Amino acid sequence: KQEVTQIPAALSVPEGENLVLNCSFTDSAIYNLQWFRQDPGKGLTSLLLIQSSQREQTSGRLNASLDKSSGRSTLYIAASQPGDSATYLCAVNQGGSEKLVFGKGTKLTVNP
Amino acid sequence: AAGVIQSPRHLIKEKRETATLKCYPIPRHDTVYWYQQGPGQDPQFLISFYEKMQSDKGSIPDRFSAQQFSDYHSELNMSSLELGDSALYFCASGIRTSGANVLTFGAGSRLTVL
């Protein structure tokens, strides 16, 4: 059974800092991996999708990497801003269906 | 661009009552997924449909049922509601084409059971 773990559970940083969020998964036979952002009580916004054949994806200040063989992904946020404060969720698609298995998320707080 | 529409956005019910949540997928998307996210929890997969047929099933209680209609909208029916059913329910839709498998999530329906 696929399990997704995110470390740390919470992170507080000053504005402008670069930071890394970690995600690990137990079964490396994934189809793809997605990073989502969730604001309190709100829906899920997809940030980056990495296919299993890819190593990384970039969007603006965000960069996600994938090391499928070791079961790890990182989300790098450059020059963090208070507006980046949210919970960041990692989810893997096992393949065979589009069902996603989520981690419990990292709650990020960027202090002005 | 059209997104995944969920209704109602908020719903308050008493224990043992019934609730129905609706999901309108993005036009031309042929798959629909339902997820449940309890307070402080990660989203848990409930059930999915492909071309109006159930395609996968997760940790969905027997008190819950769902279907996808001819116009591709989906409904999640929850009966004999319990306090523990209070959660944010997400619907997501996608296209079952090779290489993508990207789901777009709706804003969610928040169910509160009193």
GROMACS .gro file of C-alpha atoms in nm:
model
  226
    1LYS     CA    1   0.000   0.000   0.000
    2GLN     CA    2   0.139   0.336  -0.104
    3GLU     CA    3   0.219   0.574   0.179
    4VAL     CA    4   0.321   0.935   0.134
    5THR     CA    5   0.507   1.123   0.404
    6GLN     CA    6   0.582   1.493   0.418
    7ILE     CA    7   0.844   1.653   0.633
    8PRO     CA    8   0.832   1.887   0.810
    9ALA     CA    9   0.469   1.901   0.918
   10ALA     CA   10   0.503   2.274   0.974
   11LEU     CA   11   0.758   2.535   0.878
   12SER     CA   12   0.789   2.902   0.967
   13VAL     CA   13   1.036   3.121   0.780
   14PRO     CA   14   1.104   3.494   0.738
   15GLU     CA   15   1.008   3.660   0.414
   16GLY     CA   16   1.266   3.631   0.137
   17GLU     CA   17   1.407   3.299   0.248
   18ASN     CA   18   1.449   3.007   0.011
   19LEU     CA   19   1.300   2.685   0.142
   20VAL     CA   20   1.257   2.317   0.063
   21LEU     CA   21   0.961   2.095   0.138
   22ASN     CA   22   1.012   1.720   0.134
   23CYS     CA   23   0.791   1.436   0.023
   24SER     CA   24   0.866   1.064   0.030
   25PHE     CA   25   0.667   0.768  -0.094
   26THR     CA   26   0.703   0.398  -0.023
   27ASP     CA   27   0.621   0.248  -0.364
   28SER     CA   28   0.841   0.386  -0.640
   29ALA     CA   29   0.613   0.251  -0.915
   30ILE     CA   30   0.433   0.578  -0.959
   31TYR     CA   31   0.286   0.733  -1.272
   32ASN     CA   32   0.329   1.091  -1.163
   33LEU     CA   33   0.359   1.317  -0.861
   34GLN     CA   34   0.181   1.644  -0.795
   35TRP     CA   35   0.231   1.927  -0.554
   36PHE     CA   36  -0.080   2.112  -0.439
   37ARG     CA   37  -0.140   2.423  -0.239
   38GLN     CA   38  -0.433   2.446   0.001
   39ASP     CA   39  -0.538   2.762   0.183
   40PRO     CA   40  -0.731   2.712   0.510
   41GLY     CA   41  -1.074   2.566   0.443
   42LYS     CA   42  -1.028   2.602   0.070
   43GLY     CA   43  -0.982   2.377  -0.230
   44LEU     CA   44  -0.671   2.224  -0.380
   45THR     CA   45  -0.468   2.419  -0.633
   46SER     CA   46  -0.230   2.216  -0.844
   47LEU     CA   47   0.115   2.375  -0.851
   48LEU     CA   48   0.337   2.132  -1.037
   49LEU     CA   49   0.301   1.789  -1.194
   50ILE     CA   50   0.602   1.569  -1.258
   51GLN     CA   51   0.564   1.264  -1.476
   52SER     CA   52   0.755   0.953  -1.370
   53SER     CA   53   0.996   0.997  -1.660
   54GLN     CA   54   1.081   1.353  -1.560
   55ARG     CA   55   1.331   1.480  -1.304
   56GLU     CA   56   1.193   1.824  -1.233
   57GLN     CA   57   0.938   2.088  -1.320
   58THR     CA   58   0.954   2.463  -1.272
   59SER     CA   59   0.689   2.728  -1.246
   60GLY     CA   60   0.793   3.077  -1.148
   61ARG     CA   61   0.954   3.067  -0.804
   62LEU     CA   62   0.865   2.700  -0.762
   63ASN     CA   63   1.079   2.405  -0.860
   64ALA     CA   64   0.984   2.044  -0.794
   65SER     CA   65   1.220   1.753  -0.832
   66LEU     CA   66   1.153   1.383  -0.844
   67ASP     CA   67   1.383   1.092  -0.765
   68LYS     CA   68   1.158   0.797  -0.832
   69SER     CA   69   1.413   0.530  -0.745
   70SER     CA   70   1.462   0.667  -0.396
   71GLY     CA   71   1.096   0.756  -0.352
   72ARG     CA   72   1.152   1.127  -0.293
   73SER     CA   73   1.038   1.462  -0.420
   74THR     CA   74   1.121   1.812  -0.310
   75LEU     CA   75   0.943   2.141  -0.364
   76TYR     CA   76   1.177   2.437  -0.367
   77ILE     CA   77   1.030   2.782  -0.312
   78ALA     CA   78   1.258   3.072  -0.390
   79ALA     CA   79   1.236   3.414  -0.227
   80SER     CA   80   0.936   3.324  -0.015
   81GLN     CA   81   0.655   3.577   0.037
   82PRO     CA   82   0.381   3.606   0.300
   83GLY     CA   83   0.133   3.513   0.027
   84ASP     CA   84   0.302   3.173   0.004
   85SER     CA   85   0.165   3.086   0.347
   86ALA     CA   86  -0.053   2.778   0.301
   87THR     CA   87  -0.046   2.401   0.337
   88TYR     CA   88   0.146   2.223   0.064
   89LEU     CA   89   0.036   1.872  -0.021
   90CYS     CA   90   0.225   1.610  -0.218
   91ALA     CA   91   0.026   1.340  -0.399
   92VAL     CA   92   0.128   1.043  -0.610
   93ASN     CA   93  -0.060   0.870  -0.886
   94GLN     CA   94   0.000   0.498  -0.869
   95GLY     CA   95  -0.089   0.430  -1.229
   96GLY     CA   96  -0.368   0.204  -1.340
   97SER     CA   97  -0.610   0.473  -1.230
   98GLU     CA   98  -0.598   0.844  -1.172
   99LYS     CA   99  -0.647   0.797  -0.798
  100LEU     CA  100  -0.411   1.013  -0.593
  101VAL     CA  101  -0.256   0.920  -0.260
  102PHE     CA  102  -0.185   1.231  -0.055
  103GLY     CA  103   0.062   1.315   0.215
  104LYS     CA  104  -0.056   1.500   0.524
  105GLY     CA  105   0.099   1.822   0.403
  106THR     CA  106   0.344   2.082   0.526
  107LYS     CA  107   0.195   2.395   0.676
  108LEU     CA  108   0.411   2.688   0.568
  109THR     CA  109   0.406   3.027   0.734
  110VAL     CA  110   0.609   3.308   0.581
  111ASN     CA  111   0.649   3.596   0.823
  112PRO     CA  112   0.675   3.954   0.694
  113ALA     CA  113  -1.185   2.854  -1.839
  114ALA     CA  114  -1.454   2.641  -1.682
  115GLY     CA  115  -1.357   2.465  -1.363
  116VAL     CA  116  -1.503   2.184  -1.156
  117ILE     CA  117  -1.821   2.310  -0.993
  118GLN     CA  118  -1.938   2.169  -0.662
  119SER     CA  119  -2.262   2.240  -0.482
  120PRO     CA  120  -2.356   2.323  -0.223
  121ARG     CA  121  -2.044   2.490  -0.091
  122HIS     CA  122  -2.163   2.456   0.267
  123LEU     CA  123  -2.415   2.217   0.418
  124ILE     CA  124  -2.527   2.167   0.775
  125LYS     CA  125  -2.715   1.853   0.872
  126GLU     CA  126  -2.826   1.675   1.186
  127LYS     CA  127  -2.715   1.324   1.282
  128ARG     CA  128  -2.901   1.050   1.097
  129GLU     CA  129  -3.007   1.285   0.821
  130THR     CA  130  -2.921   1.247   0.452
  131ALA     CA  131  -2.706   1.475   0.239
  132THR     CA  132  -2.641   1.496  -0.133
  133LEU     CA  133  -2.341   1.668  -0.286
  134LYS     CA  134  -2.317   1.750  -0.654
  135CYS     CA  135  -2.022   1.780  -0.886
  136TYR     CA  136  -2.012   1.923  -1.237
  137PRO     CA  137  -1.686   1.825  -1.407
  138ILE     CA  138  -1.501   2.028  -1.665
  139PRO     CA  139  -1.667   1.982  -2.007
  140ARG     CA  140  -1.529   1.686  -2.202
  141HIS     CA  141  -1.366   1.538  -1.893
  142ASP     CA  142  -1.461   1.173  -1.868
  143THR     CA  143  -1.350   1.086  -1.515
  144VAL     CA  144  -1.479   1.205  -1.179
  145TYR     CA  145  -1.322   1.143  -0.838
  146TRP     CA  146  -1.458   1.208  -0.489
  147TYR     CA  147  -1.230   1.274  -0.192
  148GLN     CA  148  -1.304   1.334   0.175
  149GLN     CA  149  -1.081   1.556   0.386
  150GLY     CA  150  -1.147   1.554   0.758
  151PRO     CA  151  -1.026   1.838   0.984
  152GLY     CA  152  -0.647   1.846   0.981
  153GLN     CA  153  -0.632   1.537   0.761
  154ASP     CA  154  -0.513   1.464   0.410
  155PRO     CA  155  -0.771   1.400   0.138
  156GLN     CA  156  -0.885   1.039   0.125
  157PHE     CA  157  -1.011   0.882  -0.195
  158LEU     CA  158  -1.373   0.767  -0.183
  159ILE     CA  159  -1.486   0.662  -0.529
  160SER     CA  160  -1.435   0.735  -0.899
  161PHE     CA  161  -1.620   0.709  -1.227
  162TYR     CA  162  -1.512   0.674  -1.586
  163GLU     CA  163  -1.767   0.730  -1.860
  164LYS     CA  164  -2.051   0.703  -1.606
  165MET     CA  165  -1.936   0.368  -1.471
  166GLN     CA  166  -1.775   0.319  -1.132
  167SER     CA  167  -1.405   0.269  -1.195
  168ASP     CA  168  -1.245   0.252  -0.852
  169LYS     CA  169  -1.350   0.246  -0.491
  170GLY     CA  170  -1.164   0.356  -0.183
  171SER     CA  171  -1.257   0.394   0.181
  172ILE     CA  172  -1.618   0.483   0.121
  173PRO     CA  173  -1.864   0.383   0.395
  174ASP     CA  174  -2.159   0.164   0.299
  175ARG     CA  175  -2.384   0.455   0.402
  176PHE     CA  176  -2.246   0.652   0.109
  177SER     CA  177  -2.327   0.598  -0.256
  178ALA     CA  178  -2.244   0.785  -0.570
  179GLN     CA  179  -2.326   0.787  -0.936
  180GLN     CA  180  -2.242   0.970  -1.254
  181PHE     CA  181  -2.525   1.076  -1.479
  182SER     CA  182  -2.564   1.097  -1.856
  183ASP     CA  183  -2.458   1.463  -1.854
  184TYR     CA  184  -2.142   1.354  -1.665
  185HIS     CA  185  -2.230   1.532  -1.344
  186SER     CA  186  -2.191   1.323  -1.032
  187GLU     CA  187  -2.370   1.306  -0.700
  188LEU     CA  188  -2.247   1.174  -0.367
  189ASN     CA  189  -2.530   1.060  -0.142
  190MET     CA  190  -2.464   1.021   0.230
  191SER     CA  191  -2.724   0.867   0.458
  192SER     CA  192  -2.750   0.813   0.834
  193LEU     CA  193  -2.501   1.092   0.883
  194GLU     CA  194  -2.261   1.070   1.174
  195LEU     CA  195  -2.059   1.340   1.346
  196GLY     CA  196  -1.745   1.192   1.189
  197ASP     CA  197  -1.878   1.262   0.841
  198SER     CA  198  -1.812   1.631   0.897
  199ALA     CA  199  -1.546   1.709   0.639
  200LEU     CA  200  -1.459   1.888   0.321
  201TYR     CA  201  -1.565   1.681   0.021
  202PHE     CA  202  -1.375   1.737  -0.300
  203CYS     CA  203  -1.467   1.640  -0.649
  204ALA     CA  204  -1.203   1.623  -0.920
  205SER     CA  205  -1.231   1.558  -1.291
  206GLY     CA  206  -0.986   1.455  -1.559
  207ILE     CA  207  -0.940   1.309  -1.903
  208ARG     CA  208  -0.822   0.952  -1.931
  209THR     CA  209  -0.563   1.013  -2.200
  210SER     CA  210  -0.211   0.883  -2.201
  211GLY     CA  211   0.066   1.086  -2.048
  212ALA     CA  212  -0.134   1.332  -1.843
  213ASN     CA  213  -0.358   1.188  -1.574
  214VAL     CA  214  -0.403   1.536  -1.434
  215LEU     CA  215  -0.697   1.595  -1.207
  216THR     CA  216  -0.857   1.935  -1.155
  217PHE     CA  217  -1.016   1.977  -0.816
  218GLY     CA  218  -1.328   2.170  -0.727
  219ALA     CA  219  -1.342   2.413  -0.436
  220GLY     CA  220  -1.509   2.151  -0.217
  221SER     CA  221  -1.831   2.114  -0.026
  222ARG     CA  222  -1.805   2.156   0.349
  223LEU     CA  223  -2.042   1.928   0.537
  224THR     CA  224  -2.105   1.989   0.904
  225VAL     CA  225  -2.301   1.726   1.097
  226LEU     CA  226  -2.444   1.844   1.428
   0.00000   0.00000   0.00000
